[in-house]
Tab-separated table of C-alpha atoms and ligand atoms in Angstrom:
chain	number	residue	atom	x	y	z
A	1	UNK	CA	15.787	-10.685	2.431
A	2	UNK	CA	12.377	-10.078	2.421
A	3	UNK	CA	11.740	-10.352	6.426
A	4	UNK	CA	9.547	-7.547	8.110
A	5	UNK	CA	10.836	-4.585	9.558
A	6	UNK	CA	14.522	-4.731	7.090
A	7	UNK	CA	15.262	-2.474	4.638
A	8	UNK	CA	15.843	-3.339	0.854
A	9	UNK	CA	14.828	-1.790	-2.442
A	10	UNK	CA	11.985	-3.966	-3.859
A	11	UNK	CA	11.480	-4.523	-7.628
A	12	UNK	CA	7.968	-2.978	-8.465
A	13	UNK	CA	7.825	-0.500	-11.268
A	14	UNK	CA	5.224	2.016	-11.861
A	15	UNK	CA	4.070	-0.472	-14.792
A	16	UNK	CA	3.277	-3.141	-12.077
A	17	UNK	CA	0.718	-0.613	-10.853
A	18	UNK	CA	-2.769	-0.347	-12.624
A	19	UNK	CA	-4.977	2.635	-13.276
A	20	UNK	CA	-4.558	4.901	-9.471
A	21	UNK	CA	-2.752	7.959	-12.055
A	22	UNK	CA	-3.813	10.272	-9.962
A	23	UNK	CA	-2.433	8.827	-6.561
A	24	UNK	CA	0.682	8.103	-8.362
A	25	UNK	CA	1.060	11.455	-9.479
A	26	UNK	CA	0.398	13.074	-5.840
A	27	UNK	CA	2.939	10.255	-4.189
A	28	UNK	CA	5.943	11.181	-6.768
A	29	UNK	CA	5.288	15.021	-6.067
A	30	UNK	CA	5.087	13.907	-2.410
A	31	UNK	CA	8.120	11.473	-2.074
A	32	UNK	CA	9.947	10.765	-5.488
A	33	UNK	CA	10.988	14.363	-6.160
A	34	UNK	CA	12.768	14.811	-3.382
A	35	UNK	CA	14.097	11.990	-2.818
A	36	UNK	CA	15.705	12.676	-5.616
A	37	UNK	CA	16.497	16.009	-6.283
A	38	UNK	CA	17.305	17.174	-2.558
A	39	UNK	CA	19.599	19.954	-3.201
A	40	UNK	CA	16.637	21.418	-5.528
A	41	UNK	CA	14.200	20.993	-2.094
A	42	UNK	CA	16.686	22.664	0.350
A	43	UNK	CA	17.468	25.868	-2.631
A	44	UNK	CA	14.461	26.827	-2.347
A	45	UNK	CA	13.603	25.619	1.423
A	46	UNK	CA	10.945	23.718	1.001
A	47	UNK	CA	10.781	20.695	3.407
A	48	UNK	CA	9.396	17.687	1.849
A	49	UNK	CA	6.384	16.233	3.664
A	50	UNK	CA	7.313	13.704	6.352
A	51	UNK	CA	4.822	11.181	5.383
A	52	UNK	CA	0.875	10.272	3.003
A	53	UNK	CA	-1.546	8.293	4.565
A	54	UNK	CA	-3.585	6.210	1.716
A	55	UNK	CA	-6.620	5.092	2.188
A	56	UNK	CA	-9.698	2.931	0.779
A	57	UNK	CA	-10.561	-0.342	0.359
A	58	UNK	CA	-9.041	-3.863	0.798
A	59	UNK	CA	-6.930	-5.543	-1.981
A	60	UNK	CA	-6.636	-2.005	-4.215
A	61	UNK	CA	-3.499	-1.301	-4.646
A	62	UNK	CA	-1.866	0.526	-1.415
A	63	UNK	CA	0.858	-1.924	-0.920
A	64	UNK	CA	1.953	-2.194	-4.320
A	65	UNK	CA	1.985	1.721	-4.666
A	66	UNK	CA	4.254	1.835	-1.518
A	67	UNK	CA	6.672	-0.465	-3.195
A	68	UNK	CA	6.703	1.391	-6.758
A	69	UNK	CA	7.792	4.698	-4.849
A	70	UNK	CA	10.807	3.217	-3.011
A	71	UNK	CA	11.643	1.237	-6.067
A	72	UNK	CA	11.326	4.054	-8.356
A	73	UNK	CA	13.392	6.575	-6.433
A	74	UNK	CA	16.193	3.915	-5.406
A	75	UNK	CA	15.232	4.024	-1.927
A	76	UNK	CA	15.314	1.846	0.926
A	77	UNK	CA	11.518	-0.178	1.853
A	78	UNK	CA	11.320	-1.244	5.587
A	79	UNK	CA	7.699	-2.664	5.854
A	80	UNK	CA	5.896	-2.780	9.095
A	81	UNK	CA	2.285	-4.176	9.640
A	82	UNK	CA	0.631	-2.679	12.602
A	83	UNK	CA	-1.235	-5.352	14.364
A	84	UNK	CA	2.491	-7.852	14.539
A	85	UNK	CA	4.506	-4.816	15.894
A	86	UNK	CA	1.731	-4.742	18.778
A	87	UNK	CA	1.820	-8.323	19.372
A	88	UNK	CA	4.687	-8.314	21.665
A	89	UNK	CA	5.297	-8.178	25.519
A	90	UNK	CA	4.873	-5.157	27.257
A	91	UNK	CA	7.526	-2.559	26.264
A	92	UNK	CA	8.905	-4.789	23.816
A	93	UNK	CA	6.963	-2.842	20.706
A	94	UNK	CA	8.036	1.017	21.519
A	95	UNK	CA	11.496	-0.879	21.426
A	96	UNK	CA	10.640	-2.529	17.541
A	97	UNK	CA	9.195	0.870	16.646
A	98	UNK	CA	12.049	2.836	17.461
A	99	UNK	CA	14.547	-0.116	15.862
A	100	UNK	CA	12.363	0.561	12.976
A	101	UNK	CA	13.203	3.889	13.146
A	102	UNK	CA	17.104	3.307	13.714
A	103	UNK	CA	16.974	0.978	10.597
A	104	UNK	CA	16.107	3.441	8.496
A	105	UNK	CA	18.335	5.999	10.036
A	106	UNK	CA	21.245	3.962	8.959
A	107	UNK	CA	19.816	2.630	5.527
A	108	UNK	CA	18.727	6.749	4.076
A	109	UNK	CA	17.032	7.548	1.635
A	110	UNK	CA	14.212	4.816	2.948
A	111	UNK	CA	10.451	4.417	2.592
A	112	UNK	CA	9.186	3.391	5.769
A	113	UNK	CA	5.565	1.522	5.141
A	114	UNK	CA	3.169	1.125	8.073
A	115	UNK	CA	0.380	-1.281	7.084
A	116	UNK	CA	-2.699	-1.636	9.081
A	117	UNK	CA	-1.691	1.754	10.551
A	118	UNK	CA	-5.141	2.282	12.705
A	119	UNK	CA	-3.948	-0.937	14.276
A	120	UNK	CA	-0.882	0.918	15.996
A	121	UNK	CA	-2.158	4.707	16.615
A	122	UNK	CA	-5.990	4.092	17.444
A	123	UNK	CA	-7.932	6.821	18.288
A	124	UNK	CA	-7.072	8.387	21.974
A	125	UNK	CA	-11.131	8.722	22.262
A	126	UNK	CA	-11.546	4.859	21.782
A	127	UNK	CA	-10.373	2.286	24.453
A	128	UNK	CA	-6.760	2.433	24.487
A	129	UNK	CA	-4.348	0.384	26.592
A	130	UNK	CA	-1.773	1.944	28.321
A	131	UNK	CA	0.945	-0.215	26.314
A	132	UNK	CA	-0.997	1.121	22.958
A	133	UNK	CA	-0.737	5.212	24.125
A	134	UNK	CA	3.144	3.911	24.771
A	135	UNK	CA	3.436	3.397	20.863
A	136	UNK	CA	1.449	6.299	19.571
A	137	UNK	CA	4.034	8.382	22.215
A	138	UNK	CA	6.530	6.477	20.271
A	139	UNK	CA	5.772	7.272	17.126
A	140	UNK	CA	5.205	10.771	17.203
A	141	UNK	CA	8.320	11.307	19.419
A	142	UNK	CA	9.991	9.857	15.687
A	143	UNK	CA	7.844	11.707	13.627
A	144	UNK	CA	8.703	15.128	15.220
A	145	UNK	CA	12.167	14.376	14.452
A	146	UNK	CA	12.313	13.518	11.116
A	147	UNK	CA	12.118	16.985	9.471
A	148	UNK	CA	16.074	17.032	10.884
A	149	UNK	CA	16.485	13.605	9.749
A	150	UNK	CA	16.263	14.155	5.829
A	151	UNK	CA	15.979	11.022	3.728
A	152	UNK	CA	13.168	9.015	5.977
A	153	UNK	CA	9.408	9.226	4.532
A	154	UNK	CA	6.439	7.671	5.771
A	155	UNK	CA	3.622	5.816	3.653
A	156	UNK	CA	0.773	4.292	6.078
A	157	UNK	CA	-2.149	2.421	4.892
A	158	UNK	CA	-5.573	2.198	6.202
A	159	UNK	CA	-9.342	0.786	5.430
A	160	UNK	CA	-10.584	2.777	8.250
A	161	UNK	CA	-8.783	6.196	8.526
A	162	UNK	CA	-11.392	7.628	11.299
A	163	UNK	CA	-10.142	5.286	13.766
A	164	UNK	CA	-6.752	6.716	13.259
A	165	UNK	CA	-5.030	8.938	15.644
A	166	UNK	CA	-6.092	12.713	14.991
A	167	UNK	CA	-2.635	13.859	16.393
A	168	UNK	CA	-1.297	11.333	13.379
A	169	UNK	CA	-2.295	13.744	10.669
A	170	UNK	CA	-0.987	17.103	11.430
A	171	UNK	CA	1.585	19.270	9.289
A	172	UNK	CA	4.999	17.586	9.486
A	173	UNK	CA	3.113	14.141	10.037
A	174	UNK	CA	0.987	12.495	8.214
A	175	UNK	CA	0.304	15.693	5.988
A	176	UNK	CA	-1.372	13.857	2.682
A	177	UNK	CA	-4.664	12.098	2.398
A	178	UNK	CA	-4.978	9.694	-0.513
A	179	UNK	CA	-7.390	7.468	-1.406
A	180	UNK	CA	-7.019	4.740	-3.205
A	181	UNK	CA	-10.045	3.508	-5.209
A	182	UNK	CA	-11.873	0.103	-6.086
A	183	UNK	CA	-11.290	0.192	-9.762
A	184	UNK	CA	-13.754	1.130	-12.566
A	185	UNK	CA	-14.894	-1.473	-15.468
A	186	UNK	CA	-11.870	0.942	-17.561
A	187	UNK	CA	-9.485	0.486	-14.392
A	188	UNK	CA	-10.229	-2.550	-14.094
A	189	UNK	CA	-8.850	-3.658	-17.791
A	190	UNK	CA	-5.771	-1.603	-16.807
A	191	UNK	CA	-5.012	-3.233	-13.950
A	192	UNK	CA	-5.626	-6.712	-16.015
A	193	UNK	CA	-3.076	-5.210	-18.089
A	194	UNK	CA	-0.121	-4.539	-15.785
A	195	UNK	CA	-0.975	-8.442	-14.184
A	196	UNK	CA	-1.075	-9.643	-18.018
A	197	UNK	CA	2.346	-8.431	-18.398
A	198	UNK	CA	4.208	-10.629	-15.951
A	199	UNK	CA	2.184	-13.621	-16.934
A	200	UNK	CA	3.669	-15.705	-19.603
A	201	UNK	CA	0.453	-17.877	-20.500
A	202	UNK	CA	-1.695	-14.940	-20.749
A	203	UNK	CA	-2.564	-12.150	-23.955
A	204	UNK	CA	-3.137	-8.858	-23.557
A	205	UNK	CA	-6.206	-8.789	-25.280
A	206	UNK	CA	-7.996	-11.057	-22.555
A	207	UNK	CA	-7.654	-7.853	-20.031
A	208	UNK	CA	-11.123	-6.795	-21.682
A	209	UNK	CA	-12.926	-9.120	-19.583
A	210	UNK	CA	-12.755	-6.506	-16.916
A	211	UNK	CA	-14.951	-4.119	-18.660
A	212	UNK	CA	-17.977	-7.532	-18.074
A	213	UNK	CA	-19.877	-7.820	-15.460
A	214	UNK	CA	-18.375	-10.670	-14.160
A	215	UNK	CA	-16.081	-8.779	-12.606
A	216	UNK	CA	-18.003	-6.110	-11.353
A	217	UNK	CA	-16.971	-5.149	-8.060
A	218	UNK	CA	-13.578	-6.733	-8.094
A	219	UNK	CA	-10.646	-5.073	-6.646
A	220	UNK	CA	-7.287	-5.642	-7.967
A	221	UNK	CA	-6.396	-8.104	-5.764
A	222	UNK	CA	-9.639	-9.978	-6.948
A	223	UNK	CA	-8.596	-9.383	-10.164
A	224	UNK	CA	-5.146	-11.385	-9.674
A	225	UNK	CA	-7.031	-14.172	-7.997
A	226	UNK	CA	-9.354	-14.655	-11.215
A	227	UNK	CA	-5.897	-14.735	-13.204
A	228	UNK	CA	-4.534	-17.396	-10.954
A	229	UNK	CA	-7.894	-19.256	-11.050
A	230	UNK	CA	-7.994	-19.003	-14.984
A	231	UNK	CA	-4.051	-20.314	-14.674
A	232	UNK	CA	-4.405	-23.313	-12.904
A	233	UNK	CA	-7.973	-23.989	-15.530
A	234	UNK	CA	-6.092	-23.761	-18.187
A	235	UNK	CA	-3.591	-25.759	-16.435
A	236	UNK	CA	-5.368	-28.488	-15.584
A	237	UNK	CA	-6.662	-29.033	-19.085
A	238	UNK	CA	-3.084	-28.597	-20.446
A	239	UNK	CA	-3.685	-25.767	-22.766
A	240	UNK	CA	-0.934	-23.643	-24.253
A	241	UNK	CA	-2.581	-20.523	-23.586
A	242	UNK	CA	-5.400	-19.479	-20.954
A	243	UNK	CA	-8.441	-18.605	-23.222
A	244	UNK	CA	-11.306	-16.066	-22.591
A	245	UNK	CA	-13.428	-19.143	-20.851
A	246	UNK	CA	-11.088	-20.345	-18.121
A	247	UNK	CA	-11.393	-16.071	-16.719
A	248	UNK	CA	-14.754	-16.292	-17.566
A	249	UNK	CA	-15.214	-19.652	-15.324
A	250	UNK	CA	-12.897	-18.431	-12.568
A	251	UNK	CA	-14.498	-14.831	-12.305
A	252	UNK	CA	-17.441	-16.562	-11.581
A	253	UNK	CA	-16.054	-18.152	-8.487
A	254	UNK	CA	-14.099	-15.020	-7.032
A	255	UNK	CA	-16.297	-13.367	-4.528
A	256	UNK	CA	-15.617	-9.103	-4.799
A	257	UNK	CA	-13.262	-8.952	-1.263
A	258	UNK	CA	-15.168	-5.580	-0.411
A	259	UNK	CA	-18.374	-5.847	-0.139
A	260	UNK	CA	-19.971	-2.811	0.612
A	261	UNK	CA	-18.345	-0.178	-0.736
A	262	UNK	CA	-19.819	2.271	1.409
A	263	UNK	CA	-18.128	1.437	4.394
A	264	UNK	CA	-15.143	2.765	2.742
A	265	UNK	CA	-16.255	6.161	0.444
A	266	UNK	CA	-14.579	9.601	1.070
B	301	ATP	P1	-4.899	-4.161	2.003
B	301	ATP	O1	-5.688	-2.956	2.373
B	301	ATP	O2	-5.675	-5.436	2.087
B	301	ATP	O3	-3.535	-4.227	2.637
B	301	ATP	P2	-3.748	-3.101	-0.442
B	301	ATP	O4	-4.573	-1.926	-0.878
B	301	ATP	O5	-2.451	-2.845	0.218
B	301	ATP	O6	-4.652	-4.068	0.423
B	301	ATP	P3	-2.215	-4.577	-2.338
B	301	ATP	O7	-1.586	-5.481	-1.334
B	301	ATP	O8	-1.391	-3.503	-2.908
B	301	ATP	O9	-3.552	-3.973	-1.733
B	301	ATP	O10	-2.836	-5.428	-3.519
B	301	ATP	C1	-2.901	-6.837	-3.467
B	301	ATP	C2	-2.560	-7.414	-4.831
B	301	ATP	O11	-3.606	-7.080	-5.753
B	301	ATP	C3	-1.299	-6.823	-5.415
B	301	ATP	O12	-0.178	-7.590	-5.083
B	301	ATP	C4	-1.580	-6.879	-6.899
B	301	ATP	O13	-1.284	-8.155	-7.419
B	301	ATP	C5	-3.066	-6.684	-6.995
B	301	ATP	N1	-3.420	-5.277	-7.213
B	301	ATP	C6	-4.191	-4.506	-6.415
B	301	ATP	N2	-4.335	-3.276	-6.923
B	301	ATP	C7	-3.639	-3.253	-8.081
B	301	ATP	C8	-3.382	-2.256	-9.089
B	301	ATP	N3	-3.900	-1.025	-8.998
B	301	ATP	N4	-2.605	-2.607	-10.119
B	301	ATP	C9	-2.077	-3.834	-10.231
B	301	ATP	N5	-2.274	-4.809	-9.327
B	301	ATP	C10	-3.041	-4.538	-8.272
C-alpha cells in the first residue's frame, strides 16, 4: 500500500535519480552504510547519524532521493508530509507522530521521510501555537531516543530551512545539511536520461534538449512535465515515437516551477 504514514520498501533505484552525485554520495555514507553493515558501525563505535535534512528548491529531486536510499538498502519508507500530520484536532497529531514513530519501531531497518518539515517544527521565535510547540516536544522527545533505537533514520525535506526549528539540527538530530540543486544545462540531460529510461516512446538521444535554452531554468520535475507534454503531442498525432519537436513544443509551454532562484541559494 502506498497510504501515508505505512511502511514499505519502494522501488526507486539510484538510476531513477539524475545528476545530485554528490548528495547521493553524502546520503549512502550517511544512511546506506550502516544500514547495512551494522556490526562494522558498532566494532568500531561509531553511531550512525540519526537523521539529513535536504534542502533547495521545489520539484529537484528530494523525494525521489529519499526513496532511492530506503530502496537501495532494503529498508522500510514511512512517508510523512508535515502540513497533513498538523491538520488534525487538538492532540490528535503528537498521537500520529508518535504512531509514526511506533511504526517504524516495529518495521526496522526504516527510513522515516518528513516532507514539508518547516511545516511541523517552525521556528520557536516565529508565532507558534501551543498545539504546534506540542509536536516539536514530540518530535524531539523521539529523536533523543533513537540513538538506542538502532535501525530508524530520518530524511526531512525543506524549501525554506531557516524557518526550521534550530533545536532540529543539533548532533544526534538532524546532524547533515544537504542541498539539493536546480539542475545545470549538463544535469539537466542527465536527469532527461534517467526519465528517458522508463519511457517506452522515448530515445535516449532526445535527453540533449536539456542542454537548449528552452529548458533553462527547469527543475526535474519540470523536466518530467515537458516529457509528459511531448507524450501526449506525439500522442495525439499518433506517432510511433515522440520526436525532437513535440519536447521542443511542450518545453515551450512548461513554466520553470522556481522562479527565483535566489530565494532558495546556500
Ligand atoms: P518538493 O520540494 O516540491 O517536495 P522534491 O525536491 O521532493 O520537491 P521530487 O518530488 O523528488 O522533488 O521530484 C518530483 C519529480 O520530478 C520526481 O518524481 C521526478 O520525476 C522528477 N525529478 C526531480 N528531480 C529529479 C532528478 N534529479 N532525477 C530524476 N527525476 C527527477
Amino acid at each position: 500500500s502506498k497510504r501515508e504514514g505505512f511502511a514499505t520498501v519502494p522501488d526507486t533505484t539510484w538510476d531513477d535519480v539524475g545528476a545530485l552525485g554528490g548528495v547521493r554520495r553524502a546520503l549512502e555514507t550517511a544512511i546506506c552504510d550502516p544500514i547495512k553493515n551494522p556490526a562494522k558501525f558498532a566494532k568500531y563505535g561509531i553511531s550512525a547519524p540519526t537523521g539529513v535534512l535536504l534542502w533547495g528548491p521545489p520539484g529537484c529531486g528530494k523525494t525521489l532521493l529519499a526513496k532511492a536510499v530506503a530502496a537501495e538498502s532494503k529498508a522500510n519508507f514511512i512517508s510523512v508530509k508535515g502540513p497533513e500530520l498538523l491538520n488534525k484536532y487538538v492532540g490528535e497529531s503528537e498521537r500520529a507522530l508518535r504512531q509514526v514513530f511506533s511504526r517504524a519501531r516495529s518495521s526496522v531497518p526504516c527510513v522515516i521521510f518528513f516532507d514539508e518539515f518547516d511545516a511541523l517544527v517552525p521556528r520557536r521565535s516565529t508565532e507558534l501555537h501551543e498545539a504546534s510547540a506540542r509536536v516539536v516536544n514530540t518530535l524531539l522527545t523521539e529523536l533523543d531516543g533513537l540513538s538506542m533505537r538502532k535501525g530508524i533514520y530520518l530524511i526531512a525535506a525543506t524549501n525554506r530551512p531557516e524557518m526550521i526549528d534550530e533545536a532540529m539540527l543539533r548532533p544526534g538530530r538532524l546532524e547533515n545539511l544537504l542541498y539539493v540543486e536546480l539542475p545545470s544545462p549538463e544535469e539537466r540531460v542527465d536527469i532527461l536520461r534517467a526519465l528517458i529510461r522508463q519511457r517506452e516512446a522515448f530515445t535516449s538521444e532526445l535527453a540533449e534538449i536539456g542542454l537548449r535554452d528552452v529548458c533553462n531554468s527547469f527543475s526535474g520535475a519540470d523536466l518530467e512535465s515537458m516529457l509528459s507534454k511531448a507524450g501526449e503531442h506525439a500522442m495525439r498525432r499518433d506517432a510511433e515515437m515522440v520526436e525532437e519537436s513535440d519536447l521542443i513544443e511542450a518545453a515551450k509551454t512548461v513554466r520553470p516551477s522556481v522562479g527565483d532562484i535566489k530565494k532558495y541559494e546556500k
